Coordinates of C-alpha atoms in Angstrom, one line a residue:
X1 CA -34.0 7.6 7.4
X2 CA -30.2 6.1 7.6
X3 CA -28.7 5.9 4.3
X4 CA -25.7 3.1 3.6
X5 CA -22.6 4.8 1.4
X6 CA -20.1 3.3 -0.2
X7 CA -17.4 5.1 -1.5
X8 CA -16.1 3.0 -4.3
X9 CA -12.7 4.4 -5.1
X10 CA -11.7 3.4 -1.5
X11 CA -13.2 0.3 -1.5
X12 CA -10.4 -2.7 -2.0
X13 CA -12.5 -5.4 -2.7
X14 CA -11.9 -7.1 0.9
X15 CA -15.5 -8.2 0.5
X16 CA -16.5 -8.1 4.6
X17 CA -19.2 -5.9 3.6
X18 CA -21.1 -9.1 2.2
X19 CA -19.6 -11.8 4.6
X20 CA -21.3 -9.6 6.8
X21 CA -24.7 -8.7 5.0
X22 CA -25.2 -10.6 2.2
X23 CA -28.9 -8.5 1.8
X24 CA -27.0 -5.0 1.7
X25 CA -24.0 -5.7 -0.1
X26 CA -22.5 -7.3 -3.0
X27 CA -19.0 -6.9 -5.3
X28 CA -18.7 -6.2 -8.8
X29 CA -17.6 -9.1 -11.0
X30 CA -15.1 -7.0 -12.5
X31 CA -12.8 -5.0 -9.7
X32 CA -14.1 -6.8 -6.4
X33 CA -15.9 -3.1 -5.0
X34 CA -18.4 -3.3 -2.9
X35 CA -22.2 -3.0 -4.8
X36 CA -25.0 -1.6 -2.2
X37 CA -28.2 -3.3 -2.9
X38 CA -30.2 -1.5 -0.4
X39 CA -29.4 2.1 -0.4
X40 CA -31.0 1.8 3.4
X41 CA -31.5 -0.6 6.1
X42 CA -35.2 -2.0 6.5
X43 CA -35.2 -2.8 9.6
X44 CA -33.3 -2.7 13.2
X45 CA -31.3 -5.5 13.1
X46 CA -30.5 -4.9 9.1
X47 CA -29.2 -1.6 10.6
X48 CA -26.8 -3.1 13.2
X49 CA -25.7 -5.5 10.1
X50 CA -24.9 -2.7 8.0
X51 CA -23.3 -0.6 11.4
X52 CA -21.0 -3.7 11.8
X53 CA -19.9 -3.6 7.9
X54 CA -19.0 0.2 8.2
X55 CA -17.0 -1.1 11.3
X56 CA -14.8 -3.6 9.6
X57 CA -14.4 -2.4 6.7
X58 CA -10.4 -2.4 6.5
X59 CA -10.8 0.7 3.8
X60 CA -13.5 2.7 5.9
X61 CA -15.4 2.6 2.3
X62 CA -18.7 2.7 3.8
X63 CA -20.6 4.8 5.9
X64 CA -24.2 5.6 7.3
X65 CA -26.1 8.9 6.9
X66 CA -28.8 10.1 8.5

């Protein structure tokens, strides 16, 4: 099973992450960091969603695990 990570002290609150998957990700109200709301993708094309948020993220904050 793939596994989304976020690493939140590298995370600068760009907020792609949830422009891109709005089902996976959110931000915290307080700093802007990226929230994961499903800790893994349900689905193919929630997987290529969450592969294209690890792409752009500008901080390389997230990452998938197998």
């Amino acid at each position: 099973m793939t596994a989304i990570v976020a690493d939140v002290g590298r995370c600068v609150g760009a907020g792609q992450c949830v422009l891109t998957d709005p089902d996976a990700f959110d931000q915290s109200e307080e700093d802007g960091t990226v929230i994961v709301l499903q800790d893994s993708p349900s689905d193919n094309e929630a997987l290529k969603r969450a592969q294209v948020a690890v792409d752009i993220c500008p901080s390389r904050a997230l990452s998938l695990t197998q």
